[in-house]
PDB file of C-alpha atoms in Angstrom:
ATOM      1  CA  MET A  22       2.743  98.373 276.794  1.00  0.00           C
ATOM      2  CA  SER A  23       2.651 102.104 275.706  1.00  0.00           C
ATOM      3  CA  TYR A  24       4.571 104.740 273.828  1.00  0.00           C
ATOM      4  CA  ARG A  25       6.270 106.774 276.477  1.00  0.00           C
ATOM      5  CA  ASN A  26       9.324 108.026 274.494  1.00  0.00           C
ATOM      6  CA  LEU A  27       8.906 109.457 270.928  1.00  0.00           C
ATOM      7  CA  LEU A  28      11.748 110.499 268.664  1.00  0.00           C
ATOM      8  CA  LEU A  29      10.724 113.045 265.972  1.00  0.00           C
ATOM      9  CA  HIS A  30      12.771 114.174 263.084  1.00  0.00           C
ATOM     10  CA  LEU A  31      12.610 117.881 262.417  1.00  0.00           C
ATOM     11  CA  ASN A  32      13.705 120.136 259.679  1.00  0.00           C
ATOM     12  CA  THR A  33      12.510 123.514 258.301  1.00  0.00           C
ATOM     13  CA  LEU A  34      10.617 122.283 255.334  1.00  0.00           C
ATOM     14  CA  PRO A  35       6.874 123.066 255.228  1.00  0.00           C
ATOM     15  CA  SER A  36       5.723 119.456 255.417  1.00  0.00           C
ATOM     16  CA  CYS A  37       7.498 119.023 258.828  1.00  0.00           C
ATOM     17  CA  ARG A  38       4.542 120.615 260.505  1.00  0.00           C
ATOM     18  CA  HIS A  39       2.411 117.644 259.729  1.00  0.00           C
ATOM     19  CA  ARG A  40       4.685 115.126 261.511  1.00  0.00           C
ATOM     20  CA  VAL A  41       5.018 117.540 264.377  1.00  0.00           C
ATOM     21  CA  ALA A  42       1.230 117.567 264.736  1.00  0.00           C
ATOM     22  CA  ALA A  43       1.142 113.790 264.561  1.00  0.00           C
ATOM     23  CA  ALA A  44       3.790 113.398 267.198  1.00  0.00           C
ATOM     24  CA  LEU A  45       1.999 115.961 269.566  1.00  0.00           C
ATOM     25  CA  ASP A  46      -1.224 114.033 269.049  1.00  0.00           C
ATOM     26  CA  LEU A  47       0.408 110.771 270.046  1.00  0.00           C
ATOM     27  CA  ALA A  48       2.172 112.475 273.059  1.00  0.00           C
ATOM     28  CA  GLN A  49      -1.208 113.648 274.416  1.00  0.00           C
ATOM     29  CA  ARG A  50      -2.841 110.241 273.790  1.00  0.00           C
ATOM     30  CA  PHE A  51      -0.043 108.258 275.591  1.00  0.00           C
ATOM     31  CA  ASP A  52       1.310 110.857 278.000  1.00  0.00           C
ATOM     32  CA  ALA A  53       4.619 110.470 276.127  1.00  0.00           C
ATOM     33  CA  ARG A  54       7.741 112.591 276.005  1.00  0.00           C
ATOM     34  CA  ILE A  55       8.946 113.781 272.625  1.00  0.00           C
ATOM     35  CA  VAL A  56      12.619 114.366 271.656  1.00  0.00           C
ATOM     36  CA  GLY A  57      12.669 116.492 268.615  1.00  0.00           C
ATOM     37  CA  LEU A  58      15.908 115.932 266.647  1.00  0.00           C
ATOM     38  CA  ALA A  59      16.379 119.107 264.533  1.00  0.00           C
ATOM     39  CA  ALA A  60      18.763 118.396 261.566  1.00  0.00           C
ATOM     40  CA  ALA A  61      19.815 119.366 258.152  1.00  0.00           C
ATOM     41  CA  SER A  62      22.296 117.619 255.857  1.00  0.00           C
ATOM     42  CA  MET A  63      25.523 118.861 254.369  1.00  0.00           C
ATOM     43  CA  PRO A  64      24.968 119.421 250.645  1.00  0.00           C
ATOM     44  CA  MET A  65      26.538 116.811 248.369  1.00  0.00           C
ATOM     45  CA  VAL A  66      28.616 118.664 245.798  1.00  0.00           C
ATOM     46  CA  ALA A  67      30.842 116.923 243.103  1.00  0.00           C
ATOM     47  CA  TYR A  68      34.298 118.273 242.806  1.00  0.00           C
ATOM     48  CA  GLY A  69      37.452 117.270 240.928  1.00  0.00           C
ATOM     49  CA  LEU A  70      40.428 115.806 242.722  1.00  0.00           C
ATOM     50  CA  ASP A  71      42.022 119.139 242.958  1.00  0.00           C
ATOM     51  CA  MET A  72      38.815 121.156 243.725  1.00  0.00           C
ATOM     52  CA  ALA A  73      37.973 120.169 247.321  1.00  0.00           C
ATOM     53  CA  PRO A  74      35.797 122.927 249.009  1.00  0.00           C
ATOM     54  CA  ALA A  75      37.761 125.449 250.945  1.00  0.00           C
ATOM     55  CA  PRO A  76      37.681 125.183 254.725  1.00  0.00           C
ATOM     56  CA  GLU A  77      36.063 128.648 254.829  1.00  0.00           C
ATOM     57  CA  LEU A  78      33.183 127.373 252.681  1.00  0.00           C
ATOM     58  CA  LEU A  79      32.699 124.283 254.749  1.00  0.00           C
ATOM     59  CA  ALA A  80      32.639 126.418 257.958  1.00  0.00           C
ATOM     60  CA  GLU A  81      30.001 128.721 256.358  1.00  0.00           C
ATOM     61  CA  TRP A  82      27.817 125.725 255.393  1.00  0.00           C
ATOM     62  CA  GLN A  83      28.041 124.291 258.930  1.00  0.00           C
ATOM     63  CA  THR A  84      27.046 127.668 260.404  1.00  0.00           C
ATOM     64  CA  CYS A  85      24.081 127.702 258.046  1.00  0.00           C
ATOM     65  CA  LEU A  86      23.119 124.190 259.016  1.00  0.00           C
ATOM     66  CA  ASP A  87      23.382 125.008 262.714  1.00  0.00           C
ATOM     67  CA  GLU A  88      21.068 127.972 262.293  1.00  0.00           C
ATOM     68  CA  LEU A  89      18.513 125.885 260.286  1.00  0.00           C
ATOM     69  CA  ALA A  90      18.539 123.220 263.017  1.00  0.00           C
ATOM     70  CA  ALA A  91      18.001 125.849 265.659  1.00  0.00           C
ATOM     71  CA  LYS A  92      15.105 127.377 263.704  1.00  0.00           C
ATOM     72  CA  ALA A  93      13.458 123.814 263.348  1.00  0.00           C
ATOM     73  CA  ALA A  94      13.790 123.329 267.036  1.00  0.00           C
ATOM     74  CA  ARG A  95      12.201 126.599 267.850  1.00  0.00           C
ATOM     75  CA  GLN A  96       9.232 125.848 265.532  1.00  0.00           C
ATOM     76  CA  PHE A  97       8.747 122.544 267.238  1.00  0.00           C
ATOM     77  CA  GLU A  98       8.851 124.094 270.701  1.00  0.00           C
ATOM     78  CA  GLU A  99       6.283 126.697 269.750  1.00  0.00           C
ATOM     79  CA  ALA A 100       3.943 124.078 268.322  1.00  0.00           C
ATOM     80  CA  ALA A 101       4.259 122.044 271.459  1.00  0.00           C
ATOM     81  CA  ARG A 102       3.570 125.067 273.629  1.00  0.00           C
ATOM     82  CA  GLN A 103       0.412 125.895 271.672  1.00  0.00           C
ATOM     83  CA  CYS A 104      -0.863 122.326 272.111  1.00  0.00           C
ATOM     84  CA  GLY A 105      -0.038 122.376 275.849  1.00  0.00           C
ATOM     85  CA  VAL A 106       2.540 119.539 275.508  1.00  0.00           C
ATOM     86  CA  ASP A 107       5.393 120.277 277.980  1.00  0.00           C
ATOM     87  CA  ARG A 108       7.282 116.966 278.009  1.00  0.00           C
ATOM     88  CA  ILE A 109       9.570 117.751 275.138  1.00  0.00           C
ATOM     89  CA  GLU A 110      13.218 118.040 274.506  1.00  0.00           C
ATOM     90  CA  SER A 111      15.034 119.616 271.454  1.00  0.00           C
ATOM     91  CA  ARG A 112      18.281 118.428 270.081  1.00  0.00           C
ATOM     92  CA  THR A 113      20.291 119.451 267.135  1.00  0.00           C
ATOM     93  CA  ALA A 114      22.358 117.165 264.887  1.00  0.00           C
ATOM     94  CA  GLY A 115      24.291 119.505 262.603  1.00  0.00           C
ATOM     95  CA  SER A 116      25.204 117.731 259.493  1.00  0.00           C
ATOM     96  CA  HIS A 117      24.915 114.177 260.828  1.00  0.00           C
ATOM     97  CA  ASP A 118      21.166 113.759 260.907  1.00  0.00           C
ATOM     98  CA  LEU A 119      20.847 110.042 259.965  1.00  0.00           C
ATOM     99  CA  PRO A 120      23.550 108.676 262.416  1.00  0.00           C
ATOM    100  CA  ALA A 121      22.072 110.884 265.216  1.00  0.00           C
ATOM    101  CA  LEU A 122      18.505 109.634 264.480  1.00  0.00           C
ATOM    102  CA  MET A 123      19.668 105.980 264.573  1.00  0.00           C
ATOM    103  CA  LEU A 124      21.480 106.616 267.860  1.00  0.00           C
ATOM    104  CA  GLY A 125      18.528 108.346 269.402  1.00  0.00           C
ATOM    105  CA  ALA A 126      16.114 105.590 268.193  1.00  0.00           C
ATOM    106  CA  ARG A 127      17.867 103.065 270.484  1.00  0.00           C
ATOM    107  CA  TYR A 128      16.179 104.929 273.418  1.00  0.00           C
ATOM    108  CA  ALA A 129      12.720 105.592 271.893  1.00  0.00           C
ATOM    109  CA  ASP A 130       9.602 103.539 271.632  1.00  0.00           C
ATOM    110  CA  LEU A 131       8.632 105.038 268.246  1.00  0.00           C
ATOM    111  CA  VAL A 132      10.443 107.046 265.625  1.00  0.00           C
ATOM    112  CA  ILE A 133       8.445 109.553 263.598  1.00  0.00           C
ATOM    113  CA  ILE A 134       9.597 110.796 260.156  1.00  0.00           C
ATOM    114  CA  GLY A 135       8.016 112.313 257.143  1.00  0.00           C
ATOM    115  CA  GLN A 136       7.286 111.142 253.563  1.00  0.00           C
ATOM    116  CA  PRO A 137       9.303 113.403 251.252  1.00  0.00           C
ATOM    117  CA  ASP A 138       7.138 115.919 249.431  1.00  0.00           C
ATOM    118  CA  PRO A 139       8.433 116.027 245.702  1.00  0.00           C
ATOM    119  CA  ALA A 140       7.181 119.547 245.364  1.00  0.00           C
ATOM    120  CA  GLU A 141       9.259 120.978 248.135  1.00  0.00           C
ATOM    121  CA  LYS A 142      12.466 122.843 247.396  1.00  0.00           C
ATOM    122  CA  LEU A 143      15.351 121.509 249.276  1.00  0.00           C
ATOM    123  CA  ASP A 144      17.258 124.755 249.687  1.00  0.00           C
ATOM    124  CA  ASP A 145      16.997 124.718 253.454  1.00  0.00           C
ATOM    125  CA  ALA A 146      17.053 121.040 254.361  1.00  0.00           C
ATOM    126  CA  VAL A 147      17.357 117.589 252.856  1.00  0.00           C
ATOM    127  CA  HIS A 148      14.879 114.779 253.217  1.00  0.00           C
ATOM    128  CA  LEU A 149      15.913 111.766 255.192  1.00  0.00           C
ATOM    129  CA  SER A 150      15.546 108.717 253.089  1.00  0.00           C
ATOM    130  CA  PRO A 151      12.639 106.550 254.493  1.00  0.00           C
ATOM    131  CA  ALA A 152      14.535 103.516 253.170  1.00  0.00           C
ATOM    132  CA  GLU A 153      17.566 104.214 255.245  1.00  0.00           C
ATOM    133  CA  VAL A 154      15.513 104.992 258.355  1.00  0.00           C
ATOM    134  CA  VAL A 155      12.935 102.258 258.220  1.00  0.00           C
ATOM    135  CA  LEU A 156      15.292  99.489 257.177  1.00  0.00           C
ATOM    136  CA  GLY A 157      18.170 100.532 259.356  1.00  0.00           C
ATOM    137  CA  CYS A 158      16.252 101.688 262.478  1.00  0.00           C
ATOM    138  CA  PRO A 159      16.246  99.456 265.659  1.00  0.00           C
ATOM    139  CA  ARG A 160      12.790 100.702 266.544  1.00  0.00           C
ATOM    140  CA  PRO A 161       9.397 100.858 264.781  1.00  0.00           C
ATOM    141  CA  VAL A 162       8.990 103.944 262.496  1.00  0.00           C
ATOM    142  CA  LEU A 163       5.856 105.906 261.856  1.00  0.00           C
ATOM    143  CA  VAL A 164       6.030 107.637 258.471  1.00  0.00           C
ATOM    144  CA  VAL A 165       3.638 110.638 258.163  1.00  0.00           C
ATOM    145  CA  PRO A 166       2.468 111.502 254.664  1.00  0.00           C
ATOM    146  CA  TYR A 167       3.517 114.932 253.375  1.00  0.00           C
ATOM    147  CA  ILE A 168      -0.229 115.804 253.088  1.00  0.00           C
ATOM    148  CA  GLY A 169      -0.610 115.185 256.805  1.00  0.00           C
ATOM    149  CA  ALA A 170      -2.314 112.698 259.044  1.00  0.00           C
ATOM    150  CA  PRO A 171      -6.050 112.583 259.768  1.00  0.00           C
ATOM    151  CA  PRO A 172      -6.987 114.098 263.137  1.00  0.00           C
ATOM    152  CA  GLY A 173      -6.840 111.379 265.780  1.00  0.00           C
ATOM    153  CA  PHE A 174      -5.473 108.913 263.243  1.00  0.00           C
ATOM    154  CA  GLY A 175      -5.614 105.226 264.377  1.00  0.00           C
ATOM    155  CA  LYS A 176      -9.412 104.890 264.727  1.00  0.00           C
ATOM    156  CA  THR A 177      -9.490 102.393 261.878  1.00  0.00           C
ATOM    157  CA  VAL A 178      -6.326 100.474 261.320  1.00  0.00           C
ATOM    158  CA  LEU A 179      -5.421  98.133 258.503  1.00  0.00           C
ATOM    159  CA  ILE A 180      -2.796  95.363 259.111  1.00  0.00           C
ATOM    160  CA  ALA A 181      -0.969  94.110 256.045  1.00  0.00           C
ATOM    161  CA  TRP A 182      -0.596  90.598 257.030  1.00  0.00           C
ATOM    162  CA  ASN A 183       1.484  87.960 255.385  1.00  0.00           C
ATOM    163  CA  GLY A 184       2.639  85.887 258.362  1.00  0.00           C
ATOM    164  CA  SER A 185       6.304  87.066 258.026  1.00  0.00           C
ATOM    165  CA  ARG A 186       8.768  87.894 260.781  1.00  0.00           C
ATOM    166  CA  GLU A 187       8.603  91.644 259.705  1.00  0.00           C
ATOM    167  CA  ALA A 188       4.766  91.724 259.843  1.00  0.00           C
ATOM    168  CA  CYS A 189       4.713  90.009 263.266  1.00  0.00           C
ATOM    169  CA  ARG A 190       7.177  92.628 264.541  1.00  0.00           C
ATOM    170  CA  ALA A 191       5.024  95.419 263.169  1.00  0.00           C
ATOM    171  CA  VAL A 192       1.947  94.109 264.808  1.00  0.00           C
ATOM    172  CA  TYR A 193       3.601  93.860 268.210  1.00  0.00           C
ATOM    173  CA  ASP A 194       5.107  97.362 267.837  1.00  0.00           C
ATOM    174  CA  ALA A 195       1.626  98.785 266.990  1.00  0.00           C
ATOM    175  CA  LEU A 196      -0.166  97.231 269.978  1.00  0.00           C
ATOM    176  CA  PRO A 197      -0.621 100.548 271.830  1.00  0.00           C
ATOM    177  CA  LEU A 198      -2.398 101.916 268.879  1.00  0.00           C
ATOM    178  CA  LEU A 199      -4.353  98.806 268.110  1.00  0.00           C
ATOM    179  CA  GLU A 200      -5.705  98.579 271.631  1.00  0.00           C
ATOM    180  CA  LYS A 201      -7.115 102.063 271.312  1.00  0.00           C
ATOM    181  CA  ALA A 202      -8.541 101.656 267.823  1.00  0.00           C
ATOM    182  CA  ALA A 203     -12.272 101.384 267.202  1.00  0.00           C
ATOM    183  CA  ARG A 204     -11.762  98.951 264.298  1.00  0.00           C
ATOM    184  CA  VAL A 205      -8.741  96.827 263.353  1.00  0.00           C
ATOM    185  CA  ILE A 206      -8.773  94.995 259.972  1.00  0.00           C
ATOM    186  CA  VAL A 207      -6.377  92.147 259.258  1.00  0.00           C
ATOM    187  CA  MET A 208      -5.934  92.006 255.485  1.00  0.00           C
ATOM    188  CA  ALA A 209      -4.174  89.004 253.885  1.00  0.00           C
ATOM    189  CA  VAL A 210      -3.696  89.661 250.093  1.00  0.00           C
ATOM    190  CA  ASN A 211      -3.206  86.564 247.964  1.00  0.00           C
ATOM    191  CA  PRO A 212      -2.217  84.339 251.027  1.00  0.00           C
ATOM    192  CA  GLN A 213      -0.603  81.021 250.497  1.00  0.00           C
ATOM    193  CA  ASN A 214      -2.625  78.381 252.223  1.00  0.00           C
ATOM    194  CA  ASP A 215       0.397  76.210 252.868  1.00  0.00           C
ATOM    195  CA  GLY A 216      -0.236  75.893 256.659  1.00  0.00           C
ATOM    196  CA  ILE A 217       3.201  77.332 257.365  1.00  0.00           C
ATOM    197  CA  GLU A 218       3.004  81.125 257.539  1.00  0.00           C
ATOM    198  CA  HIS A 219      -0.714  81.503 258.021  1.00  0.00           C
ATOM    199  CA  GLY A 220      -1.924  78.320 259.578  1.00  0.00           C
ATOM    200  CA  ASP A 221      -5.144  76.774 258.362  1.00  0.00           C
ATOM    201  CA  LEU A 222      -7.002  80.069 257.859  1.00  0.00           C
ATOM    202  CA  PRO A 223      -5.060  83.161 256.829  1.00  0.00           C
ATOM    203  CA  GLY A 224      -5.310  85.853 259.584  1.00  0.00           C
ATOM    204  CA  ALA A 225      -7.302  83.768 262.088  1.00  0.00           C
ATOM    205  CA  ASP A 226      -4.543  83.116 264.482  1.00  0.00           C
ATOM    206  CA  LEU A 227      -3.547  86.824 264.435  1.00  0.00           C
ATOM    207  CA  ALA A 228      -7.117  87.851 265.076  1.00  0.00           C
ATOM    208  CA  ALA A 229      -7.268  85.535 268.084  1.00  0.00           C
ATOM    209  CA  TYR A 230      -4.033  86.911 269.366  1.00  0.00           C
ATOM    210  CA  LEU A 231      -5.280  90.485 269.008  1.00  0.00           C
ATOM    211  CA  ALA A 232      -8.687  89.656 270.646  1.00  0.00           C
ATOM    212  CA  HIS A 233      -6.875  88.570 273.797  1.00  0.00           C
ATOM    213  CA  HIS A 234      -5.484  92.041 273.941  1.00  0.00           C
ATOM    214  CA  GLY A 235      -8.881  93.528 273.781  1.00  0.00           C
ATOM    215  CA  VAL A 236      -8.647  94.568 270.134  1.00  0.00           C
ATOM    216  CA  ASN A 237     -11.790  94.841 268.047  1.00  0.00           C
ATOM    217  CA  VAL A 238     -10.516  92.886 265.109  1.00  0.00           C
ATOM    218  CA  GLU A 239     -11.899  91.379 261.834  1.00  0.00           C
ATOM    219  CA  VAL A 240     -10.164  89.448 259.095  1.00  0.00           C
ATOM    220  CA  HIS A 241     -10.441  90.132 255.324  1.00  0.00           C
ATOM    221  CA  ALA A 242      -8.684  87.801 252.940  1.00  0.00           C
ATOM    222  CA  ASP A 243      -8.352  88.676 249.223  1.00  0.00           C
ATOM    223  CA  PRO A 244      -7.124  85.546 247.490  1.00  0.00           C
ATOM    224  CA  GLY A 245      -7.588  86.824 243.990  1.00  0.00           C
ATOM    225  CA  ALA A 246      -6.320  90.316 243.816  1.00  0.00           C
ATOM    226  CA  SER A 247      -5.605  91.141 240.122  1.00  0.00           C
ATOM    227  CA  VAL A 248      -3.295  93.968 240.935  1.00  0.00           C
ATOM    228  CA  ASN A 249      -0.038  94.062 242.982  1.00  0.00           C
ATOM    229  CA  VAL A 250      -0.267  93.914 246.703  1.00  0.00           C
ATOM    230  CA  GLY A 251       0.806  97.483 247.243  1.00  0.00           C
ATOM    231  CA  GLU A 252      -1.946  98.850 244.974  1.00  0.00           C
ATOM    232  CA  GLU A 253      -4.452  96.569 246.496  1.00  0.00           C
ATOM    233  CA  LEU A 254      -3.692  97.795 250.099  1.00  0.00           C
ATOM    234  CA  LEU A 255      -3.907 101.427 248.825  1.00  0.00           C
ATOM    235  CA  SER A 256      -7.290 100.711 247.294  1.00  0.00           C
ATOM    236  CA  ARG A 257      -8.635  99.013 250.482  1.00  0.00           C
ATOM    237  CA  ILE A 258      -7.379 101.957 252.603  1.00  0.00           C
ATOM    238  CA  ALA A 259      -9.679 104.169 250.592  1.00  0.00           C
ATOM    239  CA  ASP A 260     -12.572 101.766 250.540  1.00  0.00           C
ATOM    240  CA  LEU A 261     -12.534 101.021 254.260  1.00  0.00           C
ATOM    241  CA  ASN A 262     -11.767 104.581 255.462  1.00  0.00           C
ATOM    242  CA  VAL A 263      -8.591 103.449 257.052  1.00  0.00           C
ATOM    243  CA  ASP A 264      -6.540 106.069 258.766  1.00  0.00           C
ATOM    244  CA  LEU A 265      -3.463 104.058 259.826  1.00  0.00           C
ATOM    245  CA  LEU A 266      -1.545 101.173 258.044  1.00  0.00           C
ATOM    246  CA  VAL A 267       0.601  98.693 259.957  1.00  0.00           C
ATOM    247  CA  MET A 268       2.952  96.585 258.036  1.00  0.00           C
ATOM    248  CA  GLY A 269       6.422  94.978 257.959  1.00  0.00           C
ATOM    249  CA  ALA A 270       9.112  96.623 255.887  1.00  0.00           C
ATOM    250  CA  TYR A 271      11.019  94.512 253.488  1.00  0.00           C
ATOM    251  CA  GLY A 272      14.375  95.202 251.889  1.00  0.00           C
ATOM    252  CA  HIS A 273      18.115  94.650 251.913  1.00  0.00           C
ATOM    253  CA  THR A 274      21.391  96.378 251.220  1.00  0.00           C
ATOM    254  CA  ARG A 275      22.803  96.533 247.773  1.00  0.00           C
ATOM    255  CA  ALA A 276      25.949  98.554 246.786  1.00  0.00           C
ATOM    256  CA  ARG A 277      25.746 100.463 250.118  1.00  0.00           C
ATOM    257  CA  GLU A 278      22.171 101.451 249.482  1.00  0.00           C
ATOM    258  CA  TRP A 279      18.928 100.277 251.034  1.00  0.00           C
ATOM    259  CA  VAL A 280      16.716  98.621 248.437  1.00  0.00           C
ATOM    260  CA  PHE A 281      12.983  98.308 249.229  1.00  0.00           C
ATOM    261  CA  GLY A 282      10.782  95.441 248.293  1.00  0.00           C
ATOM    262  CA  GLY A 283       8.047  96.204 245.879  1.00  0.00           C
ATOM    263  CA  VAL A 284       5.126  96.463 248.283  1.00  0.00           C
ATOM    264  CA  THR A 285       7.009  98.693 250.730  1.00  0.00           C
ATOM    265  CA  ARG A 286       8.175 100.979 247.938  1.00  0.00           C
ATOM    266  CA  THR A 287       4.703 101.253 246.526  1.00  0.00           C
ATOM    267  CA  ILE A 288       3.217 102.171 249.883  1.00  0.00           C
ATOM    268  CA  LEU A 289       5.750 104.747 250.796  1.00  0.00           C
ATOM    269  CA  ASN A 290       5.642 106.343 247.309  1.00  0.00           C
ATOM    270  CA  SER A 291       1.828 106.623 247.311  1.00  0.00           C
ATOM    271  CA  MET A 292       0.752 106.621 250.932  1.00  0.00           C
ATOM    272  CA  THR A 293      -2.275 108.692 251.955  1.00  0.00           C
ATOM    273  CA  VAL A 294      -2.402 107.704 255.673  1.00  0.00           C
ATOM    274  CA  PRO A 295       0.284 107.168 258.251  1.00  0.00           C
ATOM    275  CA  VAL A 296       2.160 103.969 257.974  1.00  0.00           C
ATOM    276  CA  LEU A 297       3.796 102.221 261.023  1.00  0.00           C
ATOM    277  CA  MET A 298       6.563 100.010 259.792  1.00  0.00           C
ATOM    278  CA  SER A 299       8.942  97.600 261.488  1.00  0.00           C
ATOM    279  CA  HIS A 300      11.906  95.800 259.834  1.00  0.00           C
TER     280      HIS A 300
END
């Protein structure tokens, strides 16, 4: 198993360069092809019933969006050229970035997006919602922090393990990275020793499974964490010098919006390393 096709979301915001760098890094490691999807979103403007935007204004907005998407594609192509990565393709999505990303994800092994930077002005582009992407995507998603990914990230990987279907899926989807890692830590925070989700010893069965894949794995169980699980994972990431987190994404739809579970929301809001998530 390997990552041979990567789908990368592009825009013209400064933080985009970090996920471009992460995608190019992975492309070189796995000899993968990258499809860069350059997109910007139509601004959401409130109008009265008799104040719909004029067709001329809509056309002007669309022209601007097309220009921004083309600019993002050019920036990606230049970064790839400088890194010597030539197996790339640029696509533009106009004002329909999320549907285009979801469609393209069906034919990718891994989707790469960025964590929104709250300090960035959104004059030129609009952030994709990680909730909508991660919970609606048919493929695993790598979310890159807006501060960037450590060079060669994936040397020390932390798996947030709770025995759930989502966590199982995330581990399987992360196998190409886990097999290349120097150290993989299975972390079970406040596990329930009920013999159902974890077996007799939390994390032991997963460690055995990964060992058969040649993964250098160890198990850490924290049965008495006094803080919430998300905060505990963030703390252990710092303590153990982790540079990649693998976890299941938990959430549901409510009133046409994706609603994250508490741990998922905490991690995506405060992440300091890339997070590979599957739903």
